[in-house]
Short mmCIF file of N, CA and C in Angstrom, two decimals:
data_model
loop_
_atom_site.label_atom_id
_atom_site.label_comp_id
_atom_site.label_asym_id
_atom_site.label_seq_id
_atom_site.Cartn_x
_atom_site.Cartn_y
_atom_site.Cartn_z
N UNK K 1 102.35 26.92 -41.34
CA UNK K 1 102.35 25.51 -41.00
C UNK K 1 101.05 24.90 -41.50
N UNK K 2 101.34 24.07 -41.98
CA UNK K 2 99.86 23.37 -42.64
C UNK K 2 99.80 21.50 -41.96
N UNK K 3 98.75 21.27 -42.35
CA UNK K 3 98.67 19.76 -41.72
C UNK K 3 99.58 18.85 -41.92
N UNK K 4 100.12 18.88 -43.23
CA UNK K 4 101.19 18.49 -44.14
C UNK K 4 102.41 18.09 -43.62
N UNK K 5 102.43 19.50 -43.13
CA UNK K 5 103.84 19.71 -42.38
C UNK K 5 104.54 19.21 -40.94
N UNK K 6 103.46 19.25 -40.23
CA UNK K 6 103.11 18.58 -39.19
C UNK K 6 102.39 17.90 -38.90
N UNK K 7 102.91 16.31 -39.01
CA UNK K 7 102.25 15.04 -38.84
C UNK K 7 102.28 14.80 -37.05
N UNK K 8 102.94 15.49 -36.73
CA UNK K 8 103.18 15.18 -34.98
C UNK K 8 102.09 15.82 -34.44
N UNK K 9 101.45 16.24 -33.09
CA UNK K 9 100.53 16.85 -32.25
C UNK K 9 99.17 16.10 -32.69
N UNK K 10 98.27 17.20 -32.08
CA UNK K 10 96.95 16.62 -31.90
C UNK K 10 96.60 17.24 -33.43
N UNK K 11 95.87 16.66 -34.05
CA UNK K 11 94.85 16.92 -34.53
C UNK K 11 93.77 18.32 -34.63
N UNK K 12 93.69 18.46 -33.10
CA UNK K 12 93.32 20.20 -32.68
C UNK K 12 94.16 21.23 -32.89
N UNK K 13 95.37 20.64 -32.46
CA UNK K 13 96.47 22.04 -32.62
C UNK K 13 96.78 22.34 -33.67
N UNK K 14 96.76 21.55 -34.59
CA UNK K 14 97.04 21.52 -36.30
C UNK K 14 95.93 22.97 -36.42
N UNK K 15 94.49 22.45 -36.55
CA UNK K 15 93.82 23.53 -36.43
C UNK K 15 93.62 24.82 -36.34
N UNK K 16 94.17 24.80 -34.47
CA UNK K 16 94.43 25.93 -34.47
C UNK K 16 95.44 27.03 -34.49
N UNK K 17 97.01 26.10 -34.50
CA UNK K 17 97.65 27.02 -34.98
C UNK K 17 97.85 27.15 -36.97
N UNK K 18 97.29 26.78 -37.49
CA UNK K 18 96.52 26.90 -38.49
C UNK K 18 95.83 28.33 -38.53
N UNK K 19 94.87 28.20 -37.49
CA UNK K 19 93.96 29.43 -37.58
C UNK K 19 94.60 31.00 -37.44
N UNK K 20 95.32 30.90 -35.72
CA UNK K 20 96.43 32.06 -35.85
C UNK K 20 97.09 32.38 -36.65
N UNK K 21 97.90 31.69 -37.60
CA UNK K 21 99.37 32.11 -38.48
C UNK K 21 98.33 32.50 -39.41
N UNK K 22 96.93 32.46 -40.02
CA UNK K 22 96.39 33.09 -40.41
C UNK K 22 96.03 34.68 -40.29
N UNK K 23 96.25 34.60 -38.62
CA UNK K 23 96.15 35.68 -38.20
C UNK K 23 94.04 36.08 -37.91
N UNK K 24 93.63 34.92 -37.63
CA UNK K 24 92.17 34.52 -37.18
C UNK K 24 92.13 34.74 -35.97
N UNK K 25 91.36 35.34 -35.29
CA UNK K 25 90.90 35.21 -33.75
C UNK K 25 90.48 33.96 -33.13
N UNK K 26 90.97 33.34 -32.01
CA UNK K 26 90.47 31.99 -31.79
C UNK K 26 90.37 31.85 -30.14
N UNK K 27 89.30 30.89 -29.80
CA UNK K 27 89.29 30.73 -28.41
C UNK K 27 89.28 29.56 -28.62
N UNK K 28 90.45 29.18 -27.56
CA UNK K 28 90.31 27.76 -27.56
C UNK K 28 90.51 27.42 -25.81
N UNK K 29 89.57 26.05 -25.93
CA UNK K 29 89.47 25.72 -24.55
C UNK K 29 89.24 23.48 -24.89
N UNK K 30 90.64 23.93 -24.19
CA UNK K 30 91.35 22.07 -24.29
C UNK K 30 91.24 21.74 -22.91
N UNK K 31 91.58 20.54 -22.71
CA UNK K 31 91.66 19.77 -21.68
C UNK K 31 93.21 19.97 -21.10
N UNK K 32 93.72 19.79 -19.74
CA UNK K 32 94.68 19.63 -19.42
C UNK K 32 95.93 18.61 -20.04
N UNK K 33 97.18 19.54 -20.76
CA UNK K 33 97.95 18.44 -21.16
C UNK K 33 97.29 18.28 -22.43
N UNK K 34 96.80 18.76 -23.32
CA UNK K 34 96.31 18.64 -24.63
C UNK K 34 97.01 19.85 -25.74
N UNK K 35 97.92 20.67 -24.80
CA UNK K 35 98.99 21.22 -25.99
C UNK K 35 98.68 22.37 -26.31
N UNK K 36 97.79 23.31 -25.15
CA UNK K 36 97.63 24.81 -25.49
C UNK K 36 98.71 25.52 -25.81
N UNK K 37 99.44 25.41 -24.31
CA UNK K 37 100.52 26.35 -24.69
C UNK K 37 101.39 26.30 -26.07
N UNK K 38 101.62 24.73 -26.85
CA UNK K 38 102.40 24.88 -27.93
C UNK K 38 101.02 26.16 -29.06
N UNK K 39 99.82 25.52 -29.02
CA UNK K 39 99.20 26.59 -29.53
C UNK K 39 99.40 27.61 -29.83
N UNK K 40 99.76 28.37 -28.78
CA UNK K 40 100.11 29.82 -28.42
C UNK K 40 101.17 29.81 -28.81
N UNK K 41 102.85 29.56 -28.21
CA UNK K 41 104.01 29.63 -29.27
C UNK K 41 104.05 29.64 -30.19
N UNK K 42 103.71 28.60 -31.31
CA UNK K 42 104.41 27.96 -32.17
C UNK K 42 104.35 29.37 -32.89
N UNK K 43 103.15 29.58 -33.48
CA UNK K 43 102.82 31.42 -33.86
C UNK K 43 103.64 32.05 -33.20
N UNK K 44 103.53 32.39 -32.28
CA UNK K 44 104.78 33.57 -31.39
C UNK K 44 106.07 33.42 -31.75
N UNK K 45 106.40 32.44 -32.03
CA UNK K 45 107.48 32.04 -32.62
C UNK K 45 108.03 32.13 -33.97
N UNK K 46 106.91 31.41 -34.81
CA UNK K 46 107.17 31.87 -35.98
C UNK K 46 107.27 33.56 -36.41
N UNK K 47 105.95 34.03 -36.14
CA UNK K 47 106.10 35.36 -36.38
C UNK K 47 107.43 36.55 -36.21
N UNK K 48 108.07 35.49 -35.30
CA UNK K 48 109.49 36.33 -34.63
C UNK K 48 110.72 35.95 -35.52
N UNK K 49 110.22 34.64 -36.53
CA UNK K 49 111.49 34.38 -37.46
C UNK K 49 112.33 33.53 -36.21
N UNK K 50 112.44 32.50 -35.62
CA UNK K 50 113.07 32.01 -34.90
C UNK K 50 112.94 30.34 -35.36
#
């Protein structure tokens, strides 16, 4: 997923699920309601081919 691709979300999440599907180590620490958990899926997801 590149920025490109996804014009929707924050700005941060672009980032960092950016960083994962890289397969980068990342800590991230958002504010409530700022879209961690998609963070965490979207990778979990992809990686699973779904």
């Amino acid at each position: 997923m590149t920025a490109e691709e996804n014009d929707s979300g924050y700005p941060k999440q672009v980032k960092i699920i950016e960083s994962t599907m890289s397969k980068r180590d990342c800590m991230v620490v958002m504010p409530t309601s700022d879209g961690k958990s998609a963070c965490f899926l979207i990778p979990v997801y992809e990686r699973q081919n779904y």
